[in-house]
XYZ file of C-alpha atoms in Angstrom:
552
model
C -26.874 43.019 -4.585
C -24.106 40.503 -5.186
C -24.431 38.736 -8.532
C -22.312 35.733 -7.567
C -24.150 33.118 -5.420
C -21.049 32.390 -3.335
C -20.526 36.093 -2.728
C -24.149 36.446 -1.720
C -23.755 33.610 0.771
C -20.611 35.184 2.181
C -22.311 38.526 2.717
C -25.557 37.074 4.118
C -26.273 38.320 7.625
C -25.921 35.672 10.324
C -27.041 35.735 13.955
C -24.410 37.506 16.035
C -22.837 35.291 18.666
C -20.585 36.320 21.527
C -17.761 34.884 23.603
C -17.523 31.123 23.868
C -20.631 30.538 21.759
C -18.948 32.418 18.932
C -15.656 30.579 19.474
C -17.387 27.226 19.259
C -19.259 28.300 16.118
C -15.957 28.699 14.227
C -14.688 25.276 15.320
C -12.903 26.118 18.599
C -9.486 26.513 16.899
C -6.463 25.766 19.100
C -3.810 27.154 16.757
C -3.696 30.675 15.372
C -1.605 32.437 12.702
C -0.838 35.804 14.276
C -1.620 39.164 12.676
C 1.668 40.565 11.330
C 2.258 43.769 9.393
C 2.480 42.798 5.683
C 3.315 39.216 6.721
C 0.072 37.294 7.337
C -1.466 37.931 3.942
C -3.645 35.427 2.080
C -0.843 33.406 0.420
C 0.965 32.981 3.740
C -2.211 31.886 5.496
C -2.810 29.323 2.757
C 0.772 28.109 3.059
C 0.402 27.696 6.828
C -2.801 25.690 6.355
C -1.282 23.526 3.608
C 0.721 21.399 6.061
C -2.417 20.275 7.899
C -4.665 17.390 6.783
C -7.753 18.567 4.911
C -9.907 17.633 7.892
C -7.971 20.055 10.146
C -7.348 23.046 7.858
C -10.529 24.824 8.889
C -9.507 24.517 12.542
C -6.528 26.783 12.088
C -7.597 30.365 12.732
C -5.661 33.005 10.785
C -5.566 36.773 11.112
C -5.073 39.333 8.375
C -2.074 41.647 8.557
C -2.628 44.687 10.762
C -4.438 47.375 8.756
C -4.542 51.086 9.556
C -8.244 51.785 10.170
C -8.306 55.395 8.986
C -6.390 54.656 5.773
C -8.481 51.572 5.130
C -11.702 53.533 5.420
C -10.581 56.540 3.372
C -8.269 55.207 0.657
C -9.530 52.834 -2.038
C -5.985 52.150 -3.261
C -4.943 51.142 0.245
C -7.872 48.711 0.422
C -7.182 47.267 -3.010
C -3.546 46.689 -2.158
C -4.133 45.020 1.201
C -7.514 43.321 1.004
C -8.899 41.358 -1.956
C -12.090 39.530 -0.938
C -13.595 39.857 -4.418
C -12.137 39.937 -7.901
C -11.389 43.364 -9.406
C -14.539 44.980 -10.825
C -16.616 41.981 -9.765
C -18.645 40.599 -6.861
C -17.159 37.135 -7.344
C -15.292 35.907 -4.273
C -11.530 35.894 -4.664
C -8.917 35.617 -1.883
C -9.257 37.181 1.576
C -11.924 35.520 3.671
C -13.179 33.262 0.874
C -15.425 30.787 2.764
C -14.174 27.893 0.653
C -10.491 28.299 1.507
C -9.753 31.101 4.012
C -11.823 30.541 7.129
C -11.891 30.992 10.040
C -10.478 34.455 9.428
C -10.203 37.602 11.576
C -9.265 41.061 10.270
C -7.130 43.229 12.548
C -7.004 47.024 12.672
C -4.955 49.542 14.583
C -6.942 52.650 15.495
C -7.399 55.471 17.985
C -10.703 56.864 16.636
C -13.861 54.805 17.330
C -15.754 56.069 14.280
C -12.821 55.549 11.902
C -12.474 52.031 13.293
C -16.170 51.319 12.804
C -16.100 52.612 9.224
C -13.215 50.311 8.346
C -14.701 47.355 10.220
C -17.983 47.590 8.310
C -16.087 47.303 5.017
C -14.529 43.945 5.984
C -17.361 42.507 8.079
C -19.029 40.632 5.187
C -15.780 38.767 4.497
C -14.478 37.708 7.924
C -15.611 36.072 11.143
C -14.517 38.846 13.541
C -12.701 42.167 13.685
C -9.723 42.461 16.018
C -8.283 45.589 17.650
C -4.486 45.736 17.817
C -3.410 46.876 21.277
C -0.016 45.169 21.207
C 2.207 46.745 18.537
C 5.317 48.101 20.359
C 7.130 49.696 17.412
C 8.083 53.336 17.056
C 5.563 53.900 14.273
C 2.799 52.856 16.692
C 4.082 55.339 19.266
C 4.150 58.116 16.663
C 0.666 57.258 15.392
C -0.715 56.654 18.908
C -2.053 53.141 18.438
C -1.176 49.558 19.388
C 0.433 49.171 22.815
C 0.717 52.958 23.145
C -2.996 53.133 23.910
C -2.650 51.093 27.103
C -2.356 54.216 29.270
C -5.777 55.342 27.987
C -8.093 52.595 29.165
C -11.168 54.768 28.593
C -10.329 55.124 24.871
C -9.700 51.380 24.594
C -13.108 50.730 26.130
C -14.817 53.101 23.662
C -13.053 51.579 20.642
C -14.171 48.063 21.504
C -17.650 49.036 22.679
C -18.311 50.963 19.461
C -17.656 47.847 17.397
C -19.495 45.568 19.805
C -22.652 47.679 19.634
C -22.597 48.581 15.941
C -21.018 45.678 14.076
C -22.809 42.576 12.800
C -19.884 40.311 13.750
C -17.932 39.973 17.016
C -14.994 42.125 18.057
C -11.819 40.685 19.610
C -8.619 42.283 20.938
C -4.918 41.535 21.359
C -2.984 43.068 24.261
C 0.446 42.901 25.904
C 0.980 42.351 29.603
C 1.623 45.277 31.939
C 4.196 45.579 34.735
C 2.203 43.544 37.255
C -0.262 40.714 37.017
C -2.861 42.757 38.895
C -2.622 45.653 36.430
C -2.808 43.201 33.530
C -5.955 41.639 34.999
C -7.669 45.035 35.242
C -6.647 45.717 31.645
C -8.121 42.398 30.508
C -11.339 43.023 32.444
C -11.712 46.432 30.793
C -11.334 44.930 27.306
C -13.819 42.155 28.034
C -16.368 44.426 29.704
C -16.349 46.608 26.571
C -17.574 43.647 24.546
C -14.566 41.675 23.275
C -15.491 38.071 22.498
C -11.902 36.764 22.549
C -8.835 38.139 24.315
C -5.336 37.391 23.024
C -2.491 38.070 25.457
C 1.100 38.459 24.322
C 3.131 37.576 27.397
C 5.662 40.367 26.935
C 5.613 43.995 28.020
C 5.756 46.870 25.558
C 9.473 47.375 26.206
C 10.313 43.800 25.232
C 11.392 44.099 21.623
C 14.590 43.819 19.598
C 17.520 42.783 21.799
C 15.293 43.129 24.876
C 12.640 40.702 23.618
C 13.451 38.090 26.249
C 11.017 35.430 27.394
C 7.267 35.794 27.333
C 5.675 35.341 30.757
C 3.299 32.408 30.605
C 2.633 32.683 34.340
C 0.766 35.963 33.934
C -1.396 34.391 31.223
C -2.125 31.514 33.627
C -3.041 34.104 36.289
C -5.508 35.676 33.871
C -6.967 32.270 33.027
C -7.500 31.528 36.720
C -8.838 34.999 37.541
C -11.204 35.644 34.642
C -14.636 33.967 34.320
C -14.389 30.402 32.937
C -16.433 31.340 29.862
C -13.742 33.820 28.774
C -12.012 32.734 25.557
C -8.286 33.343 25.939
C -5.462 33.000 23.401
C -1.799 32.943 24.470
C 1.048 34.403 22.425
C 4.818 34.178 22.944
C 7.673 31.637 23.218
C 6.581 29.451 20.292
C 9.655 28.275 18.407
C 8.696 24.738 17.382
C 5.646 22.484 17.271
C 6.212 21.017 20.737
C 5.912 24.465 22.295
C 2.268 24.748 21.234
C 1.023 22.073 23.620
C 3.487 23.183 26.309
C 2.000 26.673 26.133
C -1.588 25.431 26.300
C -0.746 23.278 29.327
C 1.161 26.041 31.124
C -1.318 28.845 30.505
C -4.666 27.044 30.346
C -5.487 29.123 27.285
C -8.023 27.984 24.709
C -5.654 28.601 21.815
C -2.067 29.518 21.121
C -0.906 32.068 18.548
C 2.430 32.113 16.726
C 4.093 34.962 14.845
C 7.876 34.584 14.518
C 7.762 30.812 14.875
C 5.248 30.667 12.025
C 7.334 33.019 9.851
C 10.349 30.732 10.237
C 8.310 27.580 9.712
C 4.777 27.833 8.274
C 4.404 24.110 9.006
C 4.774 24.709 12.756
C 1.117 23.887 13.468
C 1.311 20.416 11.894
C 2.486 17.452 13.935
C 5.729 15.888 12.594
C 5.155 12.688 10.609
C 5.961 9.426 12.429
C 9.469 8.028 11.809
C 9.491 5.987 8.648
C 6.441 7.767 7.228
C 8.114 11.019 6.151
C 7.053 12.495 2.806
C 9.848 13.594 0.496
C 9.615 17.163 1.707
C 10.248 16.245 5.352
C 13.861 15.462 6.288
C 14.851 13.385 9.300
C 18.493 13.169 10.305
C 20.554 10.317 11.676
C 19.903 11.649 15.193
C 16.135 11.252 14.660
C 15.393 14.975 14.566
C 13.887 16.538 11.480
C 11.850 19.256 9.853
C 10.391 20.550 6.615
C 12.916 21.129 3.852
C 13.272 24.669 2.496
C 12.727 23.497 -1.086
C 9.426 21.870 -0.080
C 8.193 25.043 1.636
C 9.406 27.297 -1.203
C 7.663 25.078 -3.772
C 4.362 25.107 -1.905
C 4.517 28.878 -1.599
C 5.088 29.337 -5.340
C 2.307 26.902 -6.220
C -0.137 28.870 -4.049
C 0.874 32.097 -5.777
C 0.271 30.508 -9.185
C -2.968 28.729 -8.367
C -4.809 31.300 -6.247
C -3.253 34.736 -6.766
C -2.432 34.495 -10.476
C -5.175 31.992 -11.270
C -2.989 29.721 -13.421
C -1.776 26.134 -12.960
C 1.647 25.799 -11.302
C 4.437 24.788 -13.719
C 5.296 21.069 -14.030
C 7.785 20.029 -11.339
C 9.950 16.959 -10.766
C 9.450 15.075 -7.490
C 11.497 16.530 -4.666
C 14.923 14.924 -4.664
C 15.970 12.301 -2.143
C 19.276 10.411 -2.166
C 18.989 7.485 -4.560
C 17.131 9.485 -7.222
C 18.647 10.280 -10.608
C 21.159 13.151 -10.376
C 21.581 14.024 -14.056
C 19.520 17.202 -13.641
C 22.037 18.628 -11.180
C 24.340 19.632 -14.056
C 21.652 21.634 -15.847
C 22.469 25.384 -15.847
C 20.123 27.806 -14.101
C 19.831 31.305 -15.534
C 17.984 34.131 -13.840
C 15.628 36.056 -16.149
C 17.424 39.105 -17.523
C 20.858 37.514 -16.978
C 20.960 35.465 -20.161
C 24.325 36.921 -21.207
C 25.897 35.305 -18.169
C 27.614 38.403 -16.774
C 25.532 38.346 -13.596
C 23.998 41.777 -14.194
C 20.297 42.262 -14.830
C 20.065 43.892 -18.255
C 16.358 44.708 -17.955
C 15.413 48.328 -17.250
C 14.184 48.801 -13.719
C 10.504 49.532 -13.210
C 9.085 51.835 -10.608
C 6.357 50.424 -8.391
C 3.812 52.762 -10.004
C 4.688 51.345 -13.438
C 4.321 47.792 -12.145
C 0.884 48.660 -10.786
C -0.151 50.185 -14.103
C 0.940 47.120 -16.103
C -0.623 44.569 -13.779
C -2.426 45.765 -10.607
C -2.398 42.287 -9.038
C 1.399 42.453 -8.715
C 1.315 45.481 -6.409
C -0.968 43.769 -3.887
C -0.042 42.291 -0.515
C 0.633 38.741 -1.699
C 3.467 39.832 -3.978
C 4.737 42.560 -1.659
C 5.247 39.941 1.040
C 7.166 37.430 -1.087
C 10.710 38.735 -0.738
C 10.642 39.291 3.064
C 8.960 35.914 3.572
C 11.630 34.102 1.575
C 14.469 35.880 3.346
C 12.945 34.758 6.651
C 12.435 31.168 5.506
C 15.926 30.974 3.980
C 17.737 32.836 6.764
C 20.009 29.910 7.626
C 20.230 28.748 4.015
C 21.483 32.062 2.568
C 24.083 32.486 5.297
C 25.906 29.716 3.434
C 24.737 30.231 -0.155
C 25.461 33.864 -0.898
C 24.542 33.579 -4.570
C 20.968 32.768 -3.589
C 20.939 35.666 -1.159
C 22.140 38.006 -3.905
C 19.557 36.758 -6.388
C 16.780 37.120 -3.839
C 17.880 40.649 -2.954
C 17.645 41.673 -6.621
C 14.270 40.043 -7.272
C 11.699 42.507 -8.580
C 8.201 42.970 -7.268
C 5.868 40.441 -8.888
C 8.585 38.791 -11.014
C 7.362 35.235 -10.585
C 9.781 33.906 -13.220
C 12.755 35.138 -11.178
C 11.368 33.506 -8.035
C 10.967 30.265 -9.984
C 14.624 30.438 -11.031
C 15.689 31.105 -7.434
C 13.623 28.114 -6.376
C 15.542 25.925 -8.841
C 18.799 27.200 -7.324
C 17.544 26.271 -3.863
C 16.291 22.864 -5.041
C 19.697 22.055 -6.545
C 21.676 23.129 -3.480
C 19.421 21.133 -1.156
C 19.988 18.026 -3.280
C 23.755 18.570 -3.150
C 23.581 19.072 0.624
C 21.615 15.860 1.114
C 24.080 13.876 -0.999
C 27.031 15.256 0.961
C 25.282 14.473 4.244
C 24.809 10.848 3.186
C 28.345 10.570 1.810
C 29.916 11.774 5.073
C 27.570 9.929 7.409
C 26.198 13.216 8.703
C 29.573 14.801 9.449
C 29.183 17.432 6.718
C 27.025 19.614 8.982
C 28.875 19.152 12.284
C 30.849 22.369 11.824
C 27.592 24.301 11.479
C 26.325 23.476 14.977
C 26.360 26.754 16.983
C 29.126 26.830 19.569
C 26.681 27.738 22.334
C 24.491 24.757 21.490
C 27.413 22.361 21.331
C 28.754 23.631 24.654
C 25.361 23.190 26.254
C 25.396 19.478 25.510
C 28.382 19.012 27.786
C 27.619 21.659 30.317
C 25.809 19.816 33.072
C 23.855 22.562 34.879
C 21.799 24.537 32.371
C 22.287 28.299 32.494
C 18.771 29.730 32.696
C 20.025 33.069 31.354
C 21.472 31.396 28.257
C 19.894 30.639 24.901
C 22.041 27.486 24.575
C 19.181 25.099 25.263
C 16.933 26.672 22.630
C 19.811 26.638 20.131
C 20.492 22.999 20.864
C 16.848 21.903 20.607
C 15.985 23.908 17.499
C 19.141 23.640 15.397
C 18.815 21.775 12.101
C 20.989 21.639 8.964
C 20.695 24.604 6.623
C 18.270 22.836 4.270
C 15.592 22.617 6.985
C 13.348 25.529 8.041
C 14.079 26.508 11.641
C 13.548 29.407 14.047
C 15.822 32.390 14.468
C 17.073 32.305 18.060
C 17.673 35.663 19.708
C 20.143 35.909 22.584
C 18.545 36.559 25.941
C 18.891 40.167 27.156
C 21.830 39.457 29.482
C 23.670 37.781 26.618
C 22.918 40.768 24.399
C 24.276 43.110 27.050
C 27.464 41.060 27.380
C 27.972 41.325 23.613
C 27.442 45.088 23.673
C 24.163 44.920 21.769
C 22.300 46.529 24.697
C 23.470 49.655 26.494
C 22.087 51.507 29.479
C 20.210 54.732 28.794
C 21.465 57.977 30.339
C 18.375 58.054 32.549
C 19.068 54.569 33.898
C 22.741 55.387 34.463
C 21.867 58.522 36.415
C 19.225 56.808 38.512
C 21.404 53.904 39.508
C 24.440 56.078 40.161
C 22.323 58.138 42.568
C 21.058 55.024 44.315
C 24.565 53.672 44.696
C 26.126 56.913 45.878
C 26.856 57.083 49.578
C 25.984 53.469 50.358
C 28.293 52.513 53.168
C 28.185 48.813 52.487
C 30.082 49.240 49.247
C 32.923 51.009 51.006
C 32.967 48.440 53.766
C 33.021 45.611 51.253
C 35.897 47.196 49.373
C 37.912 47.600 52.565
C 37.399 43.981 53.509
C 38.437 42.807 50.059
C 41.591 44.895 50.184
C 42.389 43.563 53.656
C 42.090 39.999 52.324
C 44.153 40.810 49.250
C 41.199 40.210 46.920
C 40.720 42.006 43.629
C 39.241 45.493 44.223
C 35.518 45.903 43.744
C 34.210 47.178 40.398
C 33.851 50.955 40.043
C 30.527 52.275 41.299
C 29.329 53.212 37.816
C 29.931 49.698 36.511
C 28.201 48.211 39.543
C 25.278 50.563 38.988
C 24.956 49.620 35.336
C 25.109 45.923 36.096
C 22.568 46.246 38.887
C 19.996 48.135 36.854
C 20.492 45.858 33.876
C 20.070 42.782 36.054
C 16.984 44.237 37.680
C 15.486 45.174 34.331
C 16.280 41.891 32.643
C 15.049 39.767 35.526
C 11.789 41.633 35.275
C 11.794 41.098 31.523
C 12.589 37.389 31.682
C 10.590 36.387 34.718
C 9.331 33.031 33.461
C 12.001 30.614 34.750
C 10.658 27.343 33.381
C 10.912 28.267 29.718
C 14.116 28.101 27.699
C 12.592 29.713 24.643
C 13.696 33.133 23.573
C 11.356 34.460 20.912
C 8.129 33.910 19.059
């Protein structure tokens, strides 16, 4: 029996609700932090909630990272590293799923064995509101392990996985899927998941093949088709094409979904779910340019992240900090030297002996857990545009050691200083200091008249901000990637299209006519075949014409 009253309350059995009744019981959240492997851990969820007013924080639903069900059920070390609902060697509530600070909260598993999934789910059930089954992961590791989107050909197994949890778990089960090749097939898939007992269905509007350079646009129309075809009481979340705050409401309006989930957009900007402050009411950490567009400053986001690590994960007060700099403040501090721990001799090399991860875990187990493991990749994502200019920060971040909070504090001071210098230069030049940084495609789009629907120029133009502001990473659309050589046809596709093109009389007739007119000769058949199959594939991939967004 739990000795801590709060822990006892958290583990107390509640009546099991289903579907919309359950959704309403957790506050009917409209915005959702997506489950991401090693990237939606407690500290990140807290950071994402921190930009919302206190009255709205509990209305942001957040998922755990995706956990491997079999490993979670069998390996205590795996559980300790990834899930910390109570303090070590204690029943006292700690981080994951803490009712005071981390709710509503769903835990996601990947699995292909119903009993292994149930075993893992029972371990987390006292500390979350629902358990989610990952049916969307498209990566090679999911193919090798036979889970995620690589279960979609086995609808019977999917049904058994969900039904097992629905019938044997004290809390609801939910599921996240990707769309299939047709809207009709996707509807049958959704109906199978719901009939097995899922209380909430999340739909990522991309097919399994849409990843990397082929990510393309998510298809909101298929999600709208599901909304219109499924019973009205079905709770539906949409996922895909969320790059900035405005896209959240656009997605809800286009799809009719109850909530909208963000993964990449949230990684680039954890404040994406918060409405921008009105002009003239910006806090110090929110920058607004001379053109009226703005966003959260990287030093503000970095600072919040560090403070959360200190306060919640390490259980100590954050260090004293000066107010975030704005032009007009004292600048004397800008000349103070910043030295990274271990580099006191000034030669740039870390003189401290390197520690293996096992040694770090032995010295301080809390440092080997998910919240510290996620720090470096999170900061590289947040500072993606920043470090493309400031290579010294990139180098320092690359060398940061697991759990070395003092080094991260020093890197923060480097970032804080460079942001201040950037703001001063922006004011001094009347905004011209960042003009050279505007992507060529975005600048060209401003003059271009007719918008190219197969171009990412519009997204680049709408989302671009100076390097001191958090902003999304814009992928080129698949046709752009192909033109740059980033995408190549597979041998199978080449062979298929070459066979289809072979012997077609219209090509020969067209070539003869062109030669008679003195036109340039037609492209070789192989090139035509490659272009045709690529066009066909990409049009299928990017079939949502009224969205200019390219990732998320």
